Amino acid sequence: MIKVAILGSGIGKAHLDGYRRLPERFDVKFMCDLDTTRAAAATENDPKIQIVSDIAAVLSDPDIDLVDVCLPPHLHAPVVIKALEAGKNVVCEKPIGRSLAEVALMQAAIEKTGGKVFPVFQYRFGLAFSQLSALMEAGLAGKALVASAETHWNREKPYYDVAWRGTWEGESGGALLGHAIHSHDILSNILGPVAQVAAFTDTRVNDIEVEDCAAVSLRMESGALVTSSVTLGAAPDTSRLKLCFEGLTAESGSNPYAPAEGIWHFTARGATKQEDVDRVLAEVAAPYAGFAGFLDAIADALSDNGGKEVTFEDGRRSIELVTAIYTSAREGRLVQLPIGKEEALYSGWSPA
Ligand SMILES: NC(=O)c1ccc[n+]([C@@H]2O[C@H](COP(=O)([O-])OP(=O)(O)OC[C@H]3O[C@@H](n4cnc5c(N)ncnc54)[C@H](O)[C@@H]3O)[C@@H](O)[C@H]2O)c1
């Protein structure tokens, strides 16, 4: 049984719902938030969960194994490092850090303490991605040709009434760092690593500091070509993914926040036969989806049965991709990965 403290009760409430779906694996002991009324409401006044407001008190409790950081982005790195130094394993919401330099500090703390950090990318978990993995493992997909992603969501003024959002200081980035990061993680996980990036970004929807629209092109190391269209000015909210392989095309529905759970179409082409695709699809059992799937994989990893968990390296790569996209958009050039310390935005991209 893994004993958990959740820090931050906004998205932390959805994490709690995920832990509650796995009662044989996780026991949530604390919900910590400066706003204790909000924290209590998030737990539905569950008497087994202590409501506290002091992060240090939670970190010093020897009973806690896993600290789940659901705080605003500027607090991620400092709190993750403190949790590691207190001997805890850590779940950290996206974005794990505000620059590659900050991520390197987290990496150093991981190496020093031997703790584990699991960045949150829960969109990866669900039936459709298990099916796509099974098709790829069965050799039916073949070479990846192209893919496209749409993160077309809607965010209006009330969303930005939360002080940290929409600002370089508090949010550290816009739709690329906070929203499309999920679909970019999925594409990187399936088709990556990314080799080259060309991008445009702009603020066209809301009166905010950070970007809310983007057009991104990626060339993967495999040669696959990927395009990503991002806006926070769409109606209604939709996420779409389409991946064209030599042997089949995989096309998502439009479920914005759980793309793996919508209706997908897997259509054979070339030498692949549809009946073989359908046979593989029929054999895939529905896994836990979303946060429950993400957390189930962490419990496996912490009991030496890993392989499906989101790794710290996945989180680092997500920040490297954002760094490359901002570099390309600002400097108007094609950017090659990996991003080294010599790149201007390695230590941060907030305008002075
Ligand atoms: N994975 C996802 O799908 C997803 C969805 C939404 C948000 N997020 C991420 O989760 C993080 C939090 O976002 P949110 O929407 O829940 O934000 P939020 O502002 O709604 O909630 C953050 C909470 O942290 C609390 N807090 C701030 N400083 C604190 C401190 N020092 N000690 C204790 N509590 C403190 C605040 O009181 C607030 O209740 C962000 O990084 C965001 O990008 C991820």
PDB file of C-alpha atoms in Angstrom, residues 15 49 53 59 62 81 88 100-101 105 160 181 209 230 242 292 346:
ATOM      1  CA  HIS A  15      -5.897  12.745  -8.905  1.00  0.00           C
ATOM      2  CA  ILE A  49      -7.850  12.258   4.691  1.00  0.00           C
ATOM      3  CA  SER A  53      -1.958  23.816   4.671  1.00  0.00           C
ATOM      4  CA  LEU A  59       7.119  16.277   3.769  1.00  0.00           C
ATOM      5  CA  PRO A  62       7.698   9.535   7.770  1.00  0.00           C
ATOM      6  CA  ILE A  81      13.381  18.778  -4.923  1.00  0.00           C
ATOM      7  CA  LYS A  88       9.845  10.629  -0.963  1.00  0.00           C
ATOM      8  CA  LEU A 100      15.782  22.613 -19.094  1.00  0.00           C
ATOM      9  CA  ALA A 101      18.109  24.145 -16.480  1.00  0.00           C
ATOM     10  CA  LEU A 105      18.409  20.548 -11.023  1.00  0.00           C
ATOM     11  CA  TYR A 160      -7.490  33.606 -16.485  1.00  0.00           C
ATOM     12  CA  ILE A 181       1.873  19.365 -24.040  1.00  0.00           C
ATOM     13  CA  GLU A 209       1.136  37.474 -21.810  1.00  0.00           C
ATOM     14  CA  VAL A 230      -3.058  24.601 -31.231  1.00  0.00           C
ATOM     15  CA  LYS A 242      -4.350  10.998 -36.815  1.00  0.00           C
ATOM     16  CA  ALA A 292      -6.218   5.685 -12.759  1.00  0.00           C
ATOM     17  CA  TYR A 346      18.045  26.568 -22.108  1.00  0.00           C
TER      18      TYR A 346
END
